[in-house]
Short mmCIF file of C-alpha atoms and ligand atoms in Angstrom, two decimals:
data_model
loop_
_atom_site.label_atom_id
_atom_site.label_comp_id
_atom_site.label_asym_id
_atom_site.label_seq_id
_atom_site.Cartn_x
_atom_site.Cartn_y
_atom_site.Cartn_z
CA MET M 13 -0.13 0.61 0.37
CA SER M 14 1.29 3.29 -0.91
CA HIS M 15 1.19 5.81 2.17
CA ILE M 16 1.12 10.28 2.41
CA PHE M 17 2.48 11.62 5.32
CA VAL M 18 -0.12 13.99 7.27
CA THR M 19 2.31 16.30 10.06
CA GLY M 20 0.05 17.04 12.74
CA GLY M 21 -2.28 14.80 12.47
CA ALA M 22 -3.62 14.40 15.65
CA GLY M 23 -4.40 18.49 16.26
CA PHE M 24 -7.66 20.16 15.07
CA ILE M 25 -7.10 20.14 11.10
CA GLY M 26 -4.87 17.45 10.94
CA THR M 27 -7.62 14.53 12.51
CA ASN M 28 -10.43 15.58 10.26
CA PHE M 29 -8.02 15.84 7.63
CA VAL M 30 -7.27 11.56 8.70
CA PHE M 31 -11.22 10.51 8.73
CA ASP M 32 -11.95 12.11 5.63
CA TRP M 33 -9.37 10.83 3.76
CA LEU M 34 -9.55 7.82 5.57
CA LYS M 35 -13.24 7.97 3.98
CA ASP M 36 -12.56 8.24 0.44
CA GLU M 37 -9.17 7.25 -0.58
CA HIS M 38 -8.73 3.93 -0.46
CA ALA M 39 -5.19 3.47 -1.97
CA ASN M 40 -3.50 5.45 -0.48
CA GLY M 41 -2.96 5.18 4.22
CA ILE M 42 -1.60 7.95 6.37
CA VAL M 43 1.50 7.94 9.17
CA ASN M 44 0.73 10.13 10.90
CA VAL M 45 3.59 11.86 12.19
CA ASP M 46 3.06 13.80 15.56
CA LYS M 47 5.08 15.50 18.38
CA LEU M 48 1.94 15.14 20.46
CA THR M 49 2.30 19.17 22.50
CA TYR M 50 -0.35 20.06 24.14
CA ALA M 51 -2.54 20.27 21.47
CA GLY M 52 -1.90 16.77 19.39
CA ASN M 53 -4.34 14.00 21.47
CA LEU M 54 -4.41 10.30 19.73
CA MET M 55 -8.23 9.14 22.30
CA ASN M 56 -9.22 11.67 18.73
CA LEU M 57 -7.82 9.08 16.96
CA ALA M 58 -8.62 5.47 18.91
CA SER M 59 -11.41 4.86 16.45
CA LEU M 60 -8.68 3.63 13.92
CA GLU M 61 -6.92 1.64 16.70
CA GLY M 62 -6.36 -1.58 14.10
CA ASN M 63 -6.48 -0.02 11.07
CA PRO M 64 -3.94 -0.74 9.46
CA ARG M 65 -4.52 2.47 6.77
CA HIS M 66 -4.04 4.41 9.51
CA GLN M 67 -0.43 3.94 11.88
CA PHE M 68 0.54 7.15 14.00
CA CYS M 69 4.27 8.07 14.89
CA GLU M 70 4.83 9.84 16.92
CA ALA M 71 7.98 12.45 16.07
CA ASP M 72 9.12 15.68 15.73
CA ILE M 73 9.04 16.94 12.46
CA CYS M 74 12.93 19.53 14.30
CA ASP M 75 14.37 15.68 14.61
CA ARG M 76 15.30 15.66 10.64
CA ASN M 77 17.47 12.01 11.77
CA ALA M 78 13.92 10.39 13.07
CA MET M 79 12.26 11.95 8.86
CA GLU M 80 14.90 11.17 7.60
CA GLN M 81 14.21 7.97 8.80
CA LEU M 82 9.94 7.04 8.05
CA PHE M 83 10.70 8.53 4.87
CA ALA M 84 13.13 5.28 4.52
CA THR M 85 10.62 3.49 5.97
CA PHE M 86 7.12 4.85 4.29
CA SER M 87 8.46 6.01 1.18
CA PRO M 88 5.04 8.50 1.17
CA ARG M 89 3.95 9.98 -2.32
CA ALA M 90 3.12 13.08 -0.88
CA VAL M 91 3.54 14.66 2.37
CA VAL M 92 0.98 17.44 3.99
CA HIS M 93 2.90 19.60 7.53
CA PHE M 94 -0.30 20.54 9.31
CA ALA M 95 2.67 20.65 12.13
CA ALA M 96 2.65 23.97 14.09
CA GLU M 97 2.36 25.87 17.17
CA SER M 98 -0.87 27.28 15.68
CA HIS M 99 -2.93 29.97 18.37
CA VAL M 100 -1.21 33.48 18.48
CA ASP M 101 -1.72 34.28 21.99
CA ARG M 102 0.37 31.57 23.48
CA SER M 103 3.02 32.13 20.33
CA ILE M 104 2.61 36.13 22.47
CA HIS M 105 3.46 35.06 25.79
CA GLY M 106 6.08 32.18 24.43
CA PRO M 107 6.88 33.21 20.71
CA GLY M 108 9.60 30.07 20.92
CA ALA M 109 8.35 27.39 20.69
CA PHE M 110 7.17 28.92 16.93
CA ILE M 111 10.25 29.63 15.82
CA GLU M 112 11.65 26.22 16.66
CA THR M 113 8.09 24.31 15.26
CA ASN M 114 7.53 26.59 12.15
CA VAL M 115 10.51 27.51 10.99
CA ARG M 116 13.15 25.18 11.84
CA GLY M 117 10.65 21.70 12.23
CA THR M 118 9.88 23.19 9.09
CA PHE M 119 12.68 23.57 7.06
CA ALA M 120 14.31 19.31 8.80
CA LEU M 121 10.77 18.37 6.89
CA LEU M 122 11.61 20.04 4.20
CA GLU M 123 15.94 19.09 4.39
CA ALA M 124 14.26 15.01 4.62
CA ALA M 125 11.50 14.89 2.48
CA ARG M 126 13.98 16.77 0.05
CA SER M 127 16.82 13.97 0.02
CA TYR M 128 14.47 11.73 -0.18
CA TRP M 129 12.46 13.05 -3.15
CA SER M 130 16.18 13.77 -5.05
CA GLU M 131 16.31 9.76 -4.85
CA LEU M 132 13.18 8.48 -6.62
CA LYS M 133 12.76 7.67 -9.84
CA GLY M 134 10.09 8.16 -13.45
CA GLU M 135 6.79 7.55 -11.68
CA ALA M 136 7.01 8.26 -8.13
CA ARG M 137 9.92 11.53 -8.73
CA GLU M 138 7.10 12.79 -11.41
CA ARG M 139 4.19 12.34 -8.64
CA PHE M 140 5.47 12.93 -5.31
CA ARG M 141 4.36 16.23 -3.17
CA PHE M 142 4.54 18.53 -0.60
CA LEU M 143 1.87 20.46 0.65
CA HIS M 144 2.58 22.80 3.36
CA VAL M 145 -0.61 24.17 4.94
CA SER M 146 -0.52 28.26 5.77
CA THR M 147 -2.69 30.89 7.47
CA ASP M 148 -3.90 33.92 5.70
CA GLU M 149 -2.35 35.69 8.82
CA VAL M 150 0.61 35.75 6.39
CA TYR M 151 -0.44 38.41 4.70
CA GLY M 152 -1.23 40.53 7.87
CA SER M 153 -3.93 42.95 8.62
CA LEU M 154 -6.62 44.40 6.46
CA GLU M 155 -8.55 48.28 6.75
CA PRO M 156 -12.75 47.82 6.60
CA CYS M 157 -12.08 48.66 2.13
CA ASP M 158 -9.37 47.12 1.03
CA ALA M 159 -9.43 44.16 -1.36
CA ALA M 160 -9.35 40.39 -0.05
CA PHE M 161 -6.45 38.61 -0.01
CA SER M 162 -5.11 37.38 -2.51
CA GLU M 163 -2.36 34.87 -4.31
CA VAL M 164 -0.77 37.93 -4.93
CA THR M 165 -1.05 40.30 -1.31
CA PRO M 166 2.18 40.95 -0.09
CA TYR M 167 3.53 39.11 2.50
CA ALA M 168 2.67 41.85 6.58
CA PRO M 169 2.84 39.86 9.37
CA ASN M 170 2.50 40.83 12.74
CA SER M 171 2.17 38.33 15.69
CA PRO M 172 5.11 35.59 16.22
CA TYR M 173 2.75 33.54 14.87
CA SER M 174 2.36 34.56 11.70
CA ALA M 175 5.77 35.57 11.18
CA SER M 176 6.58 31.60 11.90
CA LYS M 177 4.29 30.90 9.52
CA ALA M 178 5.31 33.44 6.96
CA ALA M 179 8.77 32.53 7.26
CA SER M 180 8.06 28.85 6.81
CA ASP M 181 6.05 29.95 3.59
CA HIS M 182 9.57 31.01 2.29
CA LEU M 183 11.14 27.93 3.08
CA VAL M 184 8.65 26.45 1.36
CA ARG M 185 8.83 28.54 -1.59
CA ALA M 186 12.72 28.91 -1.97
CA TYR M 187 13.24 24.99 -2.34
CA HIS M 188 10.96 24.88 -4.81
CA HIS M 189 12.64 27.49 -7.08
CA THR M 190 16.27 26.78 -6.21
CA TYR M 191 16.12 22.53 -5.25
CA GLY M 192 12.74 22.19 -7.77
CA LEU M 193 11.08 19.52 -4.46
CA PRO M 194 7.57 19.26 -6.14
CA VAL M 195 5.92 22.02 -3.31
CA LEU M 196 2.23 23.55 -2.93
CA THR M 197 0.90 26.07 -0.40
CA THR M 198 -1.84 26.38 1.31
CA ASN M 199 -2.97 30.05 2.77
CA CYS M 200 -6.30 29.36 4.56
CA SER M 201 -8.14 31.27 7.07
CA ASN M 202 -10.10 30.95 10.37
CA ASN M 203 -11.32 27.02 10.41
CA TYR M 204 -13.87 25.72 12.94
CA GLY M 205 -15.45 22.31 13.52
CA PRO M 206 -15.04 19.01 15.48
CA TYR M 207 -11.84 18.88 17.70
CA GLN M 208 -10.76 22.03 18.53
CA PHE M 209 -9.09 22.55 21.36
CA PRO M 210 -10.96 24.80 23.24
CA GLU M 211 -8.35 28.22 23.50
CA LYS M 212 -9.34 29.50 20.02
CA LEU M 213 -12.43 31.60 19.56
CA ILE M 214 -15.12 29.23 18.91
CA PRO M 215 -14.59 26.80 21.26
CA LEU M 216 -13.38 28.43 24.32
CA ILE M 217 -17.23 30.39 24.36
CA ILE M 218 -18.51 27.72 24.13
CA ALA M 219 -16.84 25.48 26.51
CA ASN M 220 -17.23 28.82 28.23
CA ALA M 221 -20.74 29.25 27.85
CA LEU M 222 -21.35 25.48 29.15
CA ALA M 223 -19.76 26.23 32.11
CA GLY M 224 -21.65 29.15 33.12
CA LYS M 225 -18.31 31.68 33.34
CA ALA M 226 -17.94 34.68 31.54
CA LEU M 227 -17.69 34.87 27.45
CA PRO M 228 -14.57 36.88 27.28
CA VAL M 229 -14.11 39.81 24.06
CA TYR M 230 -11.39 41.27 23.09
CA GLY M 231 -10.88 45.02 22.46
CA ASP M 232 -14.37 46.43 21.34
CA GLY M 233 -15.30 42.74 19.21
CA GLN M 234 -15.67 44.24 16.37
CA ASN M 235 -12.33 42.30 14.78
CA VAL M 236 -13.26 40.41 11.00
CA ARG M 237 -11.90 37.00 10.73
CA ASP M 238 -13.33 34.63 7.41
CA TRP M 239 -14.90 31.59 8.91
CA LEU M 240 -13.91 28.31 7.15
CA TYR M 241 -15.45 24.70 8.34
CA VAL M 242 -12.84 22.25 8.78
CA THR M 243 -14.46 19.95 5.95
CA ASP M 244 -13.86 22.59 3.73
CA HIS M 245 -11.10 23.59 4.33
CA CYS M 246 -9.91 19.82 4.13
CA SER M 247 -11.09 18.68 0.38
CA ALA M 248 -9.30 22.63 -0.37
CA VAL M 249 -6.26 20.63 1.34
CA ARG M 250 -6.71 16.98 -0.88
CA ALA M 251 -7.89 19.63 -4.61
CA VAL M 252 -4.41 21.80 -4.40
CA LEU M 253 -2.73 17.52 -3.66
CA ALA M 254 -4.76 16.19 -6.67
CA ARG M 255 -4.71 18.75 -8.58
CA GLY M 256 -2.58 21.40 -7.82
CA VAL M 257 0.83 23.47 -9.60
CA PRO M 258 4.35 22.52 -7.99
CA GLY M 259 4.98 25.79 -7.37
CA GLU M 260 1.78 27.81 -6.84
CA THR M 261 -0.28 29.24 -3.91
CA TYR M 262 -3.55 28.81 -3.28
CA ASN M 263 -5.43 31.02 -0.95
CA VAL M 264 -8.73 29.03 0.57
CA GLY M 265 -10.84 30.20 2.27
CA GLY M 266 -15.29 30.30 3.54
CA TRP M 267 -17.12 33.98 2.08
CA ASN M 268 -17.71 34.74 5.39
CA GLU M 269 -15.92 37.15 6.99
CA LYS M 270 -17.74 38.29 10.59
CA THR M 271 -17.04 40.15 13.00
CA ASN M 272 -15.98 38.40 16.91
CA LEU M 273 -18.83 39.93 18.22
CA GLU M 274 -21.06 38.47 15.54
CA VAL M 275 -19.26 35.22 16.21
CA VAL M 276 -19.94 34.72 19.22
CA HIS M 277 -23.98 36.39 19.88
CA ALA M 278 -24.30 33.27 17.11
CA VAL M 279 -22.34 30.79 19.18
CA CYS M 280 -24.68 32.52 21.72
CA ASP M 281 -27.92 32.04 19.96
CA LEU M 282 -27.49 27.94 18.80
CA LEU M 283 -26.62 27.41 22.62
CA ASP M 284 -29.99 28.94 24.05
CA GLU M 285 -32.22 26.58 20.91
CA LEU M 286 -29.97 23.23 22.10
CA ARG M 287 -29.06 23.40 25.64
CA PRO M 288 -31.29 26.62 26.85
CA ASP M 289 -29.82 27.74 30.37
CA PRO M 290 -31.97 27.84 33.16
CA ALA M 291 -30.45 31.10 34.30
CA GLY M 292 -30.86 33.40 31.41
CA PRO M 293 -29.75 34.05 27.49
CA HIS M 294 -25.95 32.68 26.93
CA ARG M 295 -25.20 36.27 25.99
CA ARG M 296 -25.79 38.20 29.58
CA LEU M 297 -22.17 36.00 29.81
CA ILE M 298 -20.69 38.59 27.43
CA SER M 299 -17.39 40.65 28.85
CA PHE M 300 -15.35 42.40 27.34
CA VAL M 301 -11.30 42.35 28.18
CA THR M 302 -8.28 43.50 27.22
CA ASP M 303 -7.78 43.81 24.14
CA ARG M 304 -4.49 40.81 22.83
CA PRO M 305 -1.47 43.27 21.73
CA GLY M 306 -0.49 43.76 18.13
CA HIS M 307 -4.51 42.02 17.16
CA ASP M 308 -4.76 42.27 13.68
CA ARG M 309 -8.64 44.34 12.42
CA ARG M 310 -9.20 42.63 9.50
CA TYR M 311 -9.02 38.61 7.51
CA ALA M 312 -9.96 38.36 4.60
CA ILE M 313 -9.44 35.46 1.91
CA ASP M 314 -10.13 35.59 -2.35
CA ALA M 315 -11.38 32.40 -3.01
CA ARG M 316 -11.28 32.48 -6.21
CA LYS M 317 -8.08 31.14 -7.75
CA ILE M 318 -8.97 27.71 -6.68
CA GLN M 319 -12.47 27.93 -7.21
CA ARG M 320 -11.26 28.68 -11.04
CA GLU M 321 -8.34 27.14 -11.30
CA LEU M 322 -8.99 23.12 -9.33
CA GLY M 323 -13.18 23.32 -9.05
CA TRP M 324 -13.11 24.09 -5.05
CA THR M 325 -16.01 25.62 -3.15
CA PRO M 326 -17.34 25.57 0.35
CA GLU M 327 -20.34 23.26 0.52
CA GLN M 328 -20.67 24.68 5.09
CA THR M 329 -22.96 27.66 5.07
CA PHE M 330 -21.79 29.84 8.65
CA GLU M 331 -25.50 29.30 9.60
CA SER M 332 -24.64 25.30 8.77
CA GLY M 333 -21.11 25.07 9.62
CA LEU M 334 -21.40 26.22 12.88
CA ARG M 335 -24.45 24.20 14.00
CA ARG M 336 -23.01 21.26 13.18
CA THR M 337 -19.45 22.61 15.50
CA VAL M 338 -22.14 23.13 18.42
CA SER M 339 -23.90 19.92 18.17
CA TRP M 340 -20.26 18.10 17.90
CA TYR M 341 -19.74 19.78 21.45
CA LEU M 342 -22.78 19.15 22.91
CA ALA M 343 -22.39 15.73 22.47
CA ASN M 344 -18.64 14.76 23.04
CA GLU M 345 -18.84 16.40 26.43
CA LYS M 346 -16.18 14.20 27.46
CA TRP M 347 -13.95 15.45 25.21
CA LEU M 348 -14.42 19.17 25.77
CA GLU M 349 -13.34 17.72 30.15
CA SER M 350 -10.34 15.76 29.02
CA VAL M 351 -8.65 17.56 27.12
CA THR M 352 -9.26 21.01 29.65
CA SER M 353 -8.41 18.93 32.59
CA GLY M 354 -5.20 17.52 30.51
CA GLU M 355 -7.28 14.28 31.23
CA TYR M 356 -6.42 12.48 27.93
CA ARG M 357 -2.30 12.72 28.54
CA SER M 358 -2.83 9.46 31.17
CA TRP M 359 -5.14 8.12 28.20
CA VAL M 360 -1.97 7.99 26.65
CA LEU M 361 0.82 7.49 28.84
CA LYS M 362 -1.86 4.13 29.80
CA HIS M 363 -2.37 3.27 26.47
CA TYR M 364 0.87 2.83 25.21
CA ALA M 365 2.63 1.97 28.59
CA ALA M 366 3.58 -0.87 26.39
P1 NAD X 402 -3.47 22.59 15.82
O1 NAD X 402 -2.50 23.76 16.82
O2 NAD X 402 -4.99 22.20 16.58
O3 NAD X 402 -2.50 20.68 16.59
C1 NAD X 402 -0.80 21.05 15.45
C2 NAD X 402 -0.64 19.73 15.77
O4 NAD X 402 0.52 20.00 15.73
C3 NAD X 402 -0.85 18.92 17.57
O5 NAD X 402 -1.36 17.81 17.38
C4 NAD X 402 0.34 19.01 17.51
O6 NAD X 402 0.92 18.01 18.46
C5 NAD X 402 1.24 18.73 16.37
N1 NAD X 402 2.61 19.30 16.17
C6 NAD X 402 3.14 20.56 16.83
N2 NAD X 402 4.88 20.72 17.28
C7 NAD X 402 5.31 19.56 16.83
C8 NAD X 402 5.90 19.14 15.80
N3 NAD X 402 7.70 19.75 16.37
N4 NAD X 402 6.04 18.80 15.82
C9 NAD X 402 5.27 17.57 15.88
N5 NAD X 402 4.18 17.46 15.46
C10 NAD X 402 3.38 19.01 16.34
O7 NAD X 402 -3.34 23.00 14.94
P2 NAD X 402 -4.10 23.13 13.50
O8 NAD X 402 -6.09 24.58 14.17
O9 NAD X 402 -5.88 21.79 13.20
O10 NAD X 402 -3.97 23.61 12.18
C11 NAD X 402 -2.22 22.54 11.27
C12 NAD X 402 -1.56 23.51 10.47
O11 NAD X 402 -3.02 24.56 9.72
C13 NAD X 402 -1.08 25.09 10.81
O12 NAD X 402 -0.89 24.32 10.54
C14 NAD X 402 -2.24 25.72 11.01
O13 NAD X 402 -0.49 27.27 10.88
C15 NAD X 402 -2.55 26.15 10.20
N6 NAD X 402 -3.90 26.57 9.27
C16 NAD X 402 -4.60 27.19 11.27
C17 NAD X 402 -5.56 27.76 10.73
C18 NAD X 402 -6.82 26.98 12.50
O14 NAD X 402 -7.99 28.08 12.13
N7 NAD X 402 -7.06 26.41 12.65
C19 NAD X 402 -5.55 28.59 9.71
C20 NAD X 402 -4.63 27.67 9.11
C21 NAD X 402 -4.59 27.92 8.78
P1 TYD X 403 -8.71 32.77 17.65
O1 TYD X 403 -9.38 31.02 17.49
O2 TYD X 403 -7.14 32.66 18.38
O3 TYD X 403 -7.67 33.15 15.89
P2 TYD X 403 -6.90 33.56 15.99
O4 TYD X 403 -5.92 35.00 16.46
O5 TYD X 403 -5.55 33.10 14.77
O6 TYD X 403 -7.92 35.44 14.31
O7 TYD X 403 -9.34 34.77 17.43
C1 TYD X 403 -10.33 34.78 16.81
C2 TYD X 403 -10.84 35.67 16.87
O8 TYD X 403 -10.69 36.04 17.81
C3 TYD X 403 -8.95 37.22 16.84
O9 TYD X 403 -9.76 38.31 16.77
C4 TYD X 403 -9.41 37.03 19.11
C5 TYD X 403 -10.42 37.11 19.54
N1 TYD X 403 -10.85 35.64 20.41
C6 TYD X 403 -11.30 37.07 21.74
O10 TYD X 403 -11.85 38.18 21.20
N2 TYD X 403 -11.63 36.24 22.59
C7 TYD X 403 -11.14 34.96 22.99
O11 TYD X 403 -10.92 34.59 24.22
C8 TYD X 403 -9.47 34.84 22.30
C9 TYD X 403 -9.09 32.63 22.66
C10 TYD X 403 -9.54 34.93 20.82
#
């Protein structure tokens, strides 16, 4: 069986991608390479235990020797690179881990991929791909009337997170330009959906609302993000992997610009409908708190290139995607409890003790 490597496949988007891929792509198995940081959760993948099409390898992408060994062992036909430190607020408190994983880790992975690919021959060499998953945050912040980010918008990252992702994008680009490595890059807007760690806005609001805690909104709540349901991001990655042109970048977005306050209101209203609180409407818990330093005001994605060239469009509207998301968290409160209590770490220790 041939394989693809998925890095970061125990995180939020990676988990959704693994399930999505195994559901449909019958020819290729997955080698899931993840270091299991606080954001990686093997419990997400428990239903895949014993599935010969999914192999989990606990490894750090910064460890070039380990990466080279994995390439030699599995001879993947592609790499889909999700692994990263991904939370802006954490990058403000501690940028070091972001430089380590996002920059040095991507560099180590590129080096291992290059040395593997340079030895491939014929069709295997022709069809190999390195798909780098990046973010719209590399383009910086938009004014209300500015046009949305396109693939030719100059980079202007503002946080340690976005700067580290921009650096990794540049390395990926350079490996194509200099060495001919067949790379693809996607720059996607804010994702939401099942399995998102409750440090990001939407799951944090759901978790706090269920616990009757304050719902923290930074600044005036008027910052704008473009929201994409996670399985739509997964289908975009698959389209780019299958049909994207090496060396090209593709912007991925949901055409769903919302202020943070609109998002929080929408979550509260869905919870009022699906899990009413006898104490009153969930909006009563909203609390405006000190703004994030350097907080980008607006992101918006022009996703016309991927639609025009690869025929990709999102399936979910913001309303349908948010309803699925809130319903998933309500049906998976144990998951929420376990990730917030750190219980999943003991599960991993217990499960893999042997
Ligand atoms: P996440 O934080 O939920 O998951 C990251 C995963 O990477 C975790 O499983 C973690 O254990 C793993 N990881 C971290 N450091 C590692 C290392 N050194 N070696 C191996 N594994 C490591 O992140 P996510 O939200 O799923 O994002 C995945 C990718 O998509 C990231 O590259 C991110 O920049 C990008 N992205 C995310 C969003 C979003 O809204 N979440 C939007 C656009 C792009
Ligand atoms: P987040 O989910 O952290 O994603 P990003 O910073 O990558 O866009 O935050 C989304 C938006 O929500 C962002 O403008 C910051 C804001 N936010 C809050 O207002 N309160 C919160 O508690 C969090 C985590 C985010």
